[in-house]
XYZ file of C-alpha atoms in Angstrom:
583
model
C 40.391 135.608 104.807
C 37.276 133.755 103.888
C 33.797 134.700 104.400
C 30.556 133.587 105.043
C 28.788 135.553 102.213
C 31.197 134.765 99.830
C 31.463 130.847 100.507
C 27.652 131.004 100.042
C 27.412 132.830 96.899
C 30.388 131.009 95.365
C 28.289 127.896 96.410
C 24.649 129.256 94.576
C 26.889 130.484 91.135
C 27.765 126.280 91.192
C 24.007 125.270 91.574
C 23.442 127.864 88.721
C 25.968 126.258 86.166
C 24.962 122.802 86.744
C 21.699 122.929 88.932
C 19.422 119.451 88.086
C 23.393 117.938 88.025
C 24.175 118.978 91.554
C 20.728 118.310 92.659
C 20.859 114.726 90.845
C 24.612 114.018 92.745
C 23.255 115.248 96.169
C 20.257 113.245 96.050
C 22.640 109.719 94.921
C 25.091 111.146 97.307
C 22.519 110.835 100.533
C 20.971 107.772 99.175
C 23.629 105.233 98.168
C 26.331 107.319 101.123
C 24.010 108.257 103.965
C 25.705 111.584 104.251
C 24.807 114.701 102.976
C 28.286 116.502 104.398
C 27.525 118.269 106.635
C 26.761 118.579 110.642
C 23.563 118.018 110.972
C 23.375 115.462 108.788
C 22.962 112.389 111.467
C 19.683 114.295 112.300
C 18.089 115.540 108.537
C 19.389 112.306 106.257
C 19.284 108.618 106.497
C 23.298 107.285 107.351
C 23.802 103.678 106.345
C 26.437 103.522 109.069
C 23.899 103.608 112.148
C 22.441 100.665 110.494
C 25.269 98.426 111.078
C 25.683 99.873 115.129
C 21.921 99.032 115.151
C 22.740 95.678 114.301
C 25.740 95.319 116.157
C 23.866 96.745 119.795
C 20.597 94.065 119.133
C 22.521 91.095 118.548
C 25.386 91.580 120.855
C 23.666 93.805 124.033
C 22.730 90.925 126.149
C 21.169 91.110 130.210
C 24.165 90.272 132.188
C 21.998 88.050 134.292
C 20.636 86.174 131.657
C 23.818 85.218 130.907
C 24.549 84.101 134.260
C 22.097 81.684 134.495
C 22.810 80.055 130.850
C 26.035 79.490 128.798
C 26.550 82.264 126.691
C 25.808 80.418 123.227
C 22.746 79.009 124.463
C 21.280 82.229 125.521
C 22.330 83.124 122.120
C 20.892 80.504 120.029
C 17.643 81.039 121.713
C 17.110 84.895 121.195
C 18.352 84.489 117.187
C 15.977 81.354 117.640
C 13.455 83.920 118.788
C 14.163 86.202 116.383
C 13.931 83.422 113.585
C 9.889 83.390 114.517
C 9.477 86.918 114.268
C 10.813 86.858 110.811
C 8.671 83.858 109.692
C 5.965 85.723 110.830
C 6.661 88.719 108.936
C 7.159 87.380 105.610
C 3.470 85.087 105.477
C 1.873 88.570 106.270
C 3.277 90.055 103.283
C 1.338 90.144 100.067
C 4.031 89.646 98.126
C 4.986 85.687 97.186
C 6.413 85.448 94.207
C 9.904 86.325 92.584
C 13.068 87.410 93.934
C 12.630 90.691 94.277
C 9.852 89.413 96.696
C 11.714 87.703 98.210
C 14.506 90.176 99.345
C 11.655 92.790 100.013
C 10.067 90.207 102.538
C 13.170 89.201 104.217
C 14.338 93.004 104.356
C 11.734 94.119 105.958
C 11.732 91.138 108.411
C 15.727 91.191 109.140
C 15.747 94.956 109.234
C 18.870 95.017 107.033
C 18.892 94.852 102.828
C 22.567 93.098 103.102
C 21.126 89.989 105.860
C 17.387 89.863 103.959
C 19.985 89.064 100.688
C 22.273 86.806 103.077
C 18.935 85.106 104.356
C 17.826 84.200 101.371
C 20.735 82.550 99.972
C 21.339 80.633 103.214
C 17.699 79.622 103.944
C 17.870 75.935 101.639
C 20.621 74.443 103.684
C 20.285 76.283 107.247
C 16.951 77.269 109.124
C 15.823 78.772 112.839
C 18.209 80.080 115.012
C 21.653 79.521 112.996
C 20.319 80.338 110.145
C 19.149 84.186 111.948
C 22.531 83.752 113.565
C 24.559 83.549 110.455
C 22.842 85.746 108.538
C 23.196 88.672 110.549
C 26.839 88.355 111.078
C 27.299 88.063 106.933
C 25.097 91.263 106.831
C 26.928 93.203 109.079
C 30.434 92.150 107.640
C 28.724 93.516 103.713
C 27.386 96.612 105.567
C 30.762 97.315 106.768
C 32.218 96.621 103.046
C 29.885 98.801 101.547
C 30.454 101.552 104.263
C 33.917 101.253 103.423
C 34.326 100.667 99.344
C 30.814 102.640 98.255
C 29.862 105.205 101.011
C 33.328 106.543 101.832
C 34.438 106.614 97.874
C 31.153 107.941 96.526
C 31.572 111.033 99.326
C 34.962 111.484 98.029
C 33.894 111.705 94.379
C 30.900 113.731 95.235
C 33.823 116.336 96.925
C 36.225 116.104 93.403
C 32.312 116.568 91.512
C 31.908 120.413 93.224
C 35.605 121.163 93.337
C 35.511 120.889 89.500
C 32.171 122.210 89.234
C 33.337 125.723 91.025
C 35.661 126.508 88.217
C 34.421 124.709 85.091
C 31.542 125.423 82.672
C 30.666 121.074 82.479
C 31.608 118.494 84.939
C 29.954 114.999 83.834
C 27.702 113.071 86.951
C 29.643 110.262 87.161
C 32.619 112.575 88.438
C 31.808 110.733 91.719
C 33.256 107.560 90.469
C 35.692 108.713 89.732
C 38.571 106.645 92.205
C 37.093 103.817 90.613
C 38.735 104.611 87.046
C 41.998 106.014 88.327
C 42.429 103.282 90.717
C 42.858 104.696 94.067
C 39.537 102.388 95.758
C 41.626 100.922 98.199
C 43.864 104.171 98.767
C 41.342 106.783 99.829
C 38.981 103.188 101.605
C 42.000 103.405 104.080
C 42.206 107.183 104.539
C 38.579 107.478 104.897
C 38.978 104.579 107.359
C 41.274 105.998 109.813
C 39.706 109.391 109.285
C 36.413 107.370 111.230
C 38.835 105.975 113.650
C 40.325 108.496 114.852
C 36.692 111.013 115.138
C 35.308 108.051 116.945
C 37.898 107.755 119.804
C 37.397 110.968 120.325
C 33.984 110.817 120.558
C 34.531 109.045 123.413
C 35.583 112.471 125.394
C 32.702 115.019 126.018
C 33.285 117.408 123.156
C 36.405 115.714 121.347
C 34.395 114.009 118.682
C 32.602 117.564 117.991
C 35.746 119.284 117.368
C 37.882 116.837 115.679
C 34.944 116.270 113.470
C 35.897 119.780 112.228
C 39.414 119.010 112.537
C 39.087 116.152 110.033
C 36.527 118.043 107.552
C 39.451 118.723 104.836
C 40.158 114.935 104.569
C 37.763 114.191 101.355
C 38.782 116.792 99.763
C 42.214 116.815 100.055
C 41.610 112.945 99.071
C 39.792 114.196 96.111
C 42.001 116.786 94.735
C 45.099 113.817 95.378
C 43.968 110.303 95.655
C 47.801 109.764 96.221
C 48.113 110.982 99.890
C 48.282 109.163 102.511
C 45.989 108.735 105.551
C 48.662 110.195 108.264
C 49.106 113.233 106.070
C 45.853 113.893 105.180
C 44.976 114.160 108.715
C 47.711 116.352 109.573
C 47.044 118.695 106.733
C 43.429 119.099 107.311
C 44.246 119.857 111.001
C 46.434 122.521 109.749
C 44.148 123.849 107.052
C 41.504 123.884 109.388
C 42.885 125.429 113.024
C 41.505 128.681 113.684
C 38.570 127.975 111.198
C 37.301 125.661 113.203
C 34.719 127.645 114.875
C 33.679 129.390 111.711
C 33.185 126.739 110.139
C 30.356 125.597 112.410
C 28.764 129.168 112.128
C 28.558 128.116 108.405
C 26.563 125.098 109.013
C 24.850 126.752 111.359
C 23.493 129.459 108.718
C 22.007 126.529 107.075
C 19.680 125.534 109.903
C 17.079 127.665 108.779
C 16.961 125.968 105.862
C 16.716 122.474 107.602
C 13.855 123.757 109.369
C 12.031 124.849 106.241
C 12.274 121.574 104.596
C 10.211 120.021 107.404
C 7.116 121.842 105.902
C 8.314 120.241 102.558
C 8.648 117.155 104.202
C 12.416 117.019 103.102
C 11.749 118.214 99.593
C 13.621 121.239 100.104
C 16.678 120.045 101.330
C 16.960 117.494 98.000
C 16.180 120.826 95.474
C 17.896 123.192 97.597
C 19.556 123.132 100.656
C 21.569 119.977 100.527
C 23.590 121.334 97.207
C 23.983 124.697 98.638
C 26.183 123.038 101.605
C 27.601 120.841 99.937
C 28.944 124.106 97.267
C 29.820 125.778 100.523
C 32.058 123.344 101.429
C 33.504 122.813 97.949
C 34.000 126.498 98.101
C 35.662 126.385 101.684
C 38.542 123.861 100.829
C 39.583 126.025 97.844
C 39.733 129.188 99.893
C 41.842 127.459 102.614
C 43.974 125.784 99.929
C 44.039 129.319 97.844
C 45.419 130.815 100.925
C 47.861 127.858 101.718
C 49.261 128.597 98.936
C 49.771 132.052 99.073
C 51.457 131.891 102.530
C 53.362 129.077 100.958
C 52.771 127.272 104.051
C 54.924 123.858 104.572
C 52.179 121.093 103.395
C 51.926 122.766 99.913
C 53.104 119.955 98.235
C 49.918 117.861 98.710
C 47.915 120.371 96.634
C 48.912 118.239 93.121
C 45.925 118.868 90.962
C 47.190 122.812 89.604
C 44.302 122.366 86.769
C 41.299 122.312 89.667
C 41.027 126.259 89.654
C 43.324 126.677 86.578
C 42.238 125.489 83.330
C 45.987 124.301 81.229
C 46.694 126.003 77.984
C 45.537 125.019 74.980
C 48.758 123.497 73.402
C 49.143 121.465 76.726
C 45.697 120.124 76.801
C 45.950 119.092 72.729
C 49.169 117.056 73.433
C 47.544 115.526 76.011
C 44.988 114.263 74.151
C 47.224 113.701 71.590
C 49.452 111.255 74.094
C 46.057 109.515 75.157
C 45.315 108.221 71.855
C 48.942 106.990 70.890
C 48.813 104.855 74.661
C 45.009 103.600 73.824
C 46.634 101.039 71.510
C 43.584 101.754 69.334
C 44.034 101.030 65.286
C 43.084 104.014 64.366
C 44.714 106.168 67.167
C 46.818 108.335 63.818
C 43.358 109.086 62.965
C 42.218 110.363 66.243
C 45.526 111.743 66.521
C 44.671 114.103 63.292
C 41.656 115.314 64.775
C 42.530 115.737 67.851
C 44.943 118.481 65.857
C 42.006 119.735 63.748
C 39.820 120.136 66.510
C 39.136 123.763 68.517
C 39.322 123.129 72.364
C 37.858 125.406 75.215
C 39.958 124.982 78.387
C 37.338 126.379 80.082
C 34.717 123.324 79.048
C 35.567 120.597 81.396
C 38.297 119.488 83.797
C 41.228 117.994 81.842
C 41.005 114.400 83.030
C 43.721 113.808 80.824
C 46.171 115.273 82.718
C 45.100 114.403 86.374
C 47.963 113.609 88.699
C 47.546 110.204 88.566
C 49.531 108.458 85.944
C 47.525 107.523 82.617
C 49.068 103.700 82.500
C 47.526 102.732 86.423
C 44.708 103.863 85.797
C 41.498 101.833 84.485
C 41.116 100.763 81.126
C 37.701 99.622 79.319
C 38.007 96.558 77.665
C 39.013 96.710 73.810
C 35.456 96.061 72.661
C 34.085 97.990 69.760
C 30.553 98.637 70.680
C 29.819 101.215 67.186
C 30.377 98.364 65.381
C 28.118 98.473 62.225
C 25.846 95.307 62.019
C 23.995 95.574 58.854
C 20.844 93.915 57.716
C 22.460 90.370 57.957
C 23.935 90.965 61.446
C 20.694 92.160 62.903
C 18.603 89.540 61.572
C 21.476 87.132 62.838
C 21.552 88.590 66.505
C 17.627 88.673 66.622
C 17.876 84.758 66.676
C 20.884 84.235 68.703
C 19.289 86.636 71.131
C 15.771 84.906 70.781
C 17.303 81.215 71.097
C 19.304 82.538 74.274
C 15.892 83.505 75.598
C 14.570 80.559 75.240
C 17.531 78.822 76.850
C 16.729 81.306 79.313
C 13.362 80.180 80.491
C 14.314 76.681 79.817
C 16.647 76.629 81.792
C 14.927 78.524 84.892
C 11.751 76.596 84.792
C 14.048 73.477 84.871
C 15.815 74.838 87.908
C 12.881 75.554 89.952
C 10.640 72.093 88.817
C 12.950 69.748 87.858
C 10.828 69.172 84.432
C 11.918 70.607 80.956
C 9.121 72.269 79.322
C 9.143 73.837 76.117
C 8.338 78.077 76.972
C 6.822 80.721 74.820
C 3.833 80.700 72.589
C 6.060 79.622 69.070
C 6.836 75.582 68.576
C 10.469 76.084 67.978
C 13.816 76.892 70.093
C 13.287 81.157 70.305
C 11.525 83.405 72.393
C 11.032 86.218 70.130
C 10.370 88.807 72.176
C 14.274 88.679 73.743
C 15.065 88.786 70.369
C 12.688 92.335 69.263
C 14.228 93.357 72.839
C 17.548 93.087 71.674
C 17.254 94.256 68.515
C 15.360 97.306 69.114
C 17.569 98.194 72.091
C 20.339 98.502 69.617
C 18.821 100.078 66.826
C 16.912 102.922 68.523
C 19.267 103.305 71.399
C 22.232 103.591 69.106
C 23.332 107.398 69.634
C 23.044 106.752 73.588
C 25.853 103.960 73.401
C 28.171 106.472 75.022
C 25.870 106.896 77.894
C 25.755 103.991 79.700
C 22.904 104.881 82.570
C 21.040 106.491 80.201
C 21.346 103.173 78.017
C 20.388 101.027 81.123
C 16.844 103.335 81.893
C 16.105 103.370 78.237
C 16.388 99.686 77.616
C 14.283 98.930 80.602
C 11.681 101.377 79.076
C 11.720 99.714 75.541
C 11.883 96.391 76.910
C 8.972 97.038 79.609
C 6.778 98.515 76.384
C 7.509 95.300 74.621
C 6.946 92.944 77.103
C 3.274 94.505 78.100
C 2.309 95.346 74.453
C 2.856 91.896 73.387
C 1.411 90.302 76.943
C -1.684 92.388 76.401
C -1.771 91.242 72.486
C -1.850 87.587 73.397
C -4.416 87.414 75.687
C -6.702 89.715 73.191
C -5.857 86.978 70.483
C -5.949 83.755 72.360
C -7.784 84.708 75.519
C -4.535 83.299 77.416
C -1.447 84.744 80.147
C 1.609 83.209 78.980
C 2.407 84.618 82.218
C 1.416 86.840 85.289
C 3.346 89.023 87.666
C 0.852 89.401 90.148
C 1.701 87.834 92.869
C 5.220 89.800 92.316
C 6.442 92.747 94.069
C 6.377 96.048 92.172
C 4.032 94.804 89.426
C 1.972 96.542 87.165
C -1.361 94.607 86.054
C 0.645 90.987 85.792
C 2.508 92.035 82.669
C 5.716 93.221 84.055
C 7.161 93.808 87.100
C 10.411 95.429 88.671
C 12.359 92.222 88.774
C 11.975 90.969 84.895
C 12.821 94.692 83.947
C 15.790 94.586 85.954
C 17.111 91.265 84.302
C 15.836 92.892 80.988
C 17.714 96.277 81.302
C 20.884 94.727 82.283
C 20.690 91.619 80.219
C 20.077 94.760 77.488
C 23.080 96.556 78.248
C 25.602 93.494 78.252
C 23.637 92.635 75.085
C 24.929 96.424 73.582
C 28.281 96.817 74.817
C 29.758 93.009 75.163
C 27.698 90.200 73.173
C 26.864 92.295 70.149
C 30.154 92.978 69.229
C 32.054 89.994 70.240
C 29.355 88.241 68.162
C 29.757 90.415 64.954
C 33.800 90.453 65.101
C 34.468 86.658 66.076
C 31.671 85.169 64.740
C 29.253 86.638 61.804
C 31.771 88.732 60.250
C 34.018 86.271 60.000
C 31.169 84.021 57.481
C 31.086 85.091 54.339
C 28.355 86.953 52.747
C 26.549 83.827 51.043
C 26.810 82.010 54.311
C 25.438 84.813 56.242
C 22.485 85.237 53.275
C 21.669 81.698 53.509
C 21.030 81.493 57.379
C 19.111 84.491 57.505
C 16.923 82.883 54.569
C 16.829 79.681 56.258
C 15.853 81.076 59.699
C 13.369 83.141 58.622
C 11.425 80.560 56.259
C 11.649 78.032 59.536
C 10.537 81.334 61.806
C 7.110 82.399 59.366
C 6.353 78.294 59.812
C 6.448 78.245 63.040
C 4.657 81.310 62.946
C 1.849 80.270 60.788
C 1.552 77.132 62.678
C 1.449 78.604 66.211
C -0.917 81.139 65.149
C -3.860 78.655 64.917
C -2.181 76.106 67.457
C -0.268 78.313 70.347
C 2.018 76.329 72.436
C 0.701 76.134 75.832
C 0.309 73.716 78.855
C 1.293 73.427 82.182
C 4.305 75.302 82.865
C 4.082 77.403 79.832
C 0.701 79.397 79.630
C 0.032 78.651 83.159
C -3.153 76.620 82.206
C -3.144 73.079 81.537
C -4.442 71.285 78.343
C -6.817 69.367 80.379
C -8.407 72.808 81.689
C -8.336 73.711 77.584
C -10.385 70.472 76.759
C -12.835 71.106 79.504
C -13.770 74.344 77.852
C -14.163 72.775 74.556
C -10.594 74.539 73.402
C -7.811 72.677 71.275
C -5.008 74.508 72.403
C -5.860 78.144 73.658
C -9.019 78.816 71.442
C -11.282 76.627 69.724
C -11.580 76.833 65.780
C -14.248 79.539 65.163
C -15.875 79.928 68.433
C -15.489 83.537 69.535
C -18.136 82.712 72.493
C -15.934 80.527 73.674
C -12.987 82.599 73.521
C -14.180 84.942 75.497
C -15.397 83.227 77.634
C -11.932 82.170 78.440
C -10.749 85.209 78.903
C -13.398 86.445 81.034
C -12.012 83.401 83.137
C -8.286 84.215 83.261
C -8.524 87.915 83.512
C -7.188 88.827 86.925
């Protein structure tokens, strides 16, 4: 029989092991799900869920005699008309005019919802007023409910497999909460989660029904977790099982952690992101295994859906190495003997990390990466290659926007010829210096928006000292920092970065410059750079600029006595220009 004490400390040895980790997954946990699992969590943390009732009760909850007196559409069209207004009204009071991200913040904040500001600002060129308000919402709701569904309910799932491990293993890796993603179960555990809601919420409808069953149906992630291959109807049934005559107990538990709510008001909810919300969320790891642990010593009839025997049991050492061993003979890899030879060489510690290898769910459904080498080497050649493909691309880049938005072509960037340079030192440097992170995805994604954001600032800071000119300014953007860069080019940037690493690079090397030979290869690169230190030379003395480029127009350049951005030998007059321009 369970208790209390020992749930608690079983919960604060996890947090121990793998503190910042369990602190990191609670905090994306509450953010990205709305739920911190537990009771009291509707009261303490934000749940996306409320946001699509919200929605539902203001656009649907209508004065009965309104409707009497007009036709129902009509009375509809003329509060979303309304409504329209009040969002027009909202976004000219922001500060905030330029960019995308702008524009989502604006229409956010003015629709109330992050899924209709996005909807809004797709439909606002062909619809406007009431249908476009209308439409909008309905779109936003019908996302909120696909996120609630395919993100909310499969992130709290993974967050329950993350602790499970994390209670008997030394490591368990963060992105253990996407884990039904890889092994392919999305759609699965979606549907279990699904009628898990269902079911609570009709019998919310009684007085206390809802209360109770919502204990009733507290084993459902985990028993999802633990085997992705159960079904909804089961899953139910079991945790009602696992769960009568702990029902009560169980809400003493979360009860013991109401202190600790209370405490985190005077830390304005700082507490319950370093502390309290990983210590429930450990109890209740630690509360499925001891109801499963004593399942399965009574042997009781639903045994069968506890699969995973490697959650509180590490496998033996032999079983584990021909495991591996299996994984790299089915990877299809060409050098799978030779991973199969070290795999053989290698010591393992069971103890390490959960076994993925061997989860219940078999190794040829599950999700495979795509069979791109991304530790390809690239050599002098190859990186001197890519630096131009990745600079031309740029350019094509900013081309091609400016042409979008104006209708004019205009030739972008301070050089003469067809590069933007600094995509090209982006890219480059991105997969130079960021080459031992390659395995680390998110940690590639945050570094390459650093690099790129130090790039993009020194060399916007660089220009204007040499020429006394913006080739361009964020200020008018939202989440900007002096006019050099700003949260939306970063974005574009860090992703842009990361497909640049794992997918362009290495398609380019193995279909396209490996495959010239090495005089070919030599001769471009010569070519390219002799044609780059031109341009170079030339735009050093005569910058490209102009209207749509530098933001200034040559006439403005003329009327300052400049040729170009800076007249030949007149310092005065340079800085006198950029005593003009500086924001």
């Amino acid at each position: 029989m369970w208790s209390r004490r020992e749930l608690k400390r079983n919960s604060r040895g996890i947090m121990k092991k793998h503190y910042w980790r369990v602190v990191a997954i609670c905090f994306i946990v509450t953010f990205m799900a709305g739920s911190s699992n537990d009771t009291f969590s509707a009261v303490f943390s934000y749940d996306s869920s409320k946001e699509a009732l919200n929605a539902v009760q203001e656009n649907t909850v209508f004065d009965i005699n309104d409707i009497q007196e007009k036709k129902p559409l009509d009375y509809l069209l003329e509060r979303f008309e309304k409504r329209s207004e009040e969002e027009k009204e909202v976004i000219e009071r922001s500060p905030y005019k330029e960019g995308v991200f702008s524009a989502i913040f604006n229409r956010t904040v003015a629709t109330g919802s992050v899924f209709t500001g996005i909807i809004t600002l797709f439909l606002d060129p062909i619809l406007e007023g009431a249908w476009l308000s209308l439409i909008s919402a309905a779109a936003g709701a019908a996302l909120l409910f696909f996120w609630w569904l395919l993100v909310r309910n499969i992130i709290q799932v993974g967050s329950c497999r993350f602790f499970l491990e994390a209670h008997t293993y030394r490591v368990t890796k963060g992105n253990r909460i996407f884990f039904l993603y890889k092994v392919g179960r999305m759609w699965r555990v979606a549907l279990i989660m699904l009628r898990k809601f269902l079911y609570q919420w009709l019998w919310s409808l009684t007085i206390v029904g809802g209360w109770i069953k919502g204990y009733s149906y507290m084993m459902v992630p985990y028993l999802a977790a633990e085997n992705p291959n159960i079904r909804g109807g089961e899953a139910i049934r079991v945790s009602r099982q696992m769960m009568k005559g702990n029902k009560w107990r169980a809400f003493l538990l979360d009860c013991s952690f109401l202190g600790w709510h209370l405490l985190s008001y005077l830390t304005l909810g700082l507490l319950d992101i370093l502390y309290a919300n990983p210590y429930k969320a450990g109890a209740r790891a630690a509360l499925y295994l001891a109801l499963r642990e004593d399942a399965l010593a009574r042997q009781t009839e639903y045994c069968h859906v506890f699969t995973d025997a490697y959650l509180t049991c590490p496998p033996e050492e032999e079983e584990l190495r021909a495991a591996f061993e299996r994984e790299a003979v089915l990877s299809e890899g060409t050098d799978w003997k030779e991973q199969r030879e070290k795999i053989r060489e290698k010591s393992l510690d069971v103890w390490e990390e959960y076994p993925a290898v061997l989860f219940t769910v078999p190794q040829e459904l599950r999700f495979k990466r795509p069979g791109i080498n991304y530790h390809c080497r690239y050599g002098l050649t190859g990186i001197i290659l890519l630096f131009f493909i990745f600079s031309f691309a740029g350019w094509c880049w900013e081309v091609g926007l400016h042409l979008v938005q104006s209708g004019e072509f205009v030739n972008r960037g301070v050089f003469h010829g067809p590069w933007l340079p600094i995509y090209g030192s982006g890219g480059v440097l991105v997969l130079v210096v960021l080459k031992r992170l390659r395995d680390r995805p998110v940690a590639t994604f945050f570094m390459t928006i650093l690099i790129c954001g130090i790039v993009e600032y020194g060399t916007s800071w660089v220009l204007e000292q040499m020429y006394g000119v913006r080739w361009w300014d964020y200020s008018g953007y939202f989440l900007q920092l002096n006019g050099r860069v700003c949260a939306e080019g970063l974005l574009v940037f860090g992703l842009g970065g990361c497909a640049f690493i794992y997918i362009l690079a290495p398609l380019m090397m193995e279909f396209g410059i490996e495959r010239l030979s090495v005089k070919v290869r030599v001769f471009l690169c010569v070519l390219l750079l002799s044609l780059f230190a031109a341009d170079f030379w030339y735009s050093r003395e005569t910058p490209n600029s102009g209207e749509g480029i530098s933001g200034q127009s040559e006439e403005l350049f003329r009327a300052r006595g400049l040729s170009g951005a800076r007249q030949e030998g007149t310092t005065e007059a340079k800085q006198s220009l950029l005593t003009y321009w500086k924001p």
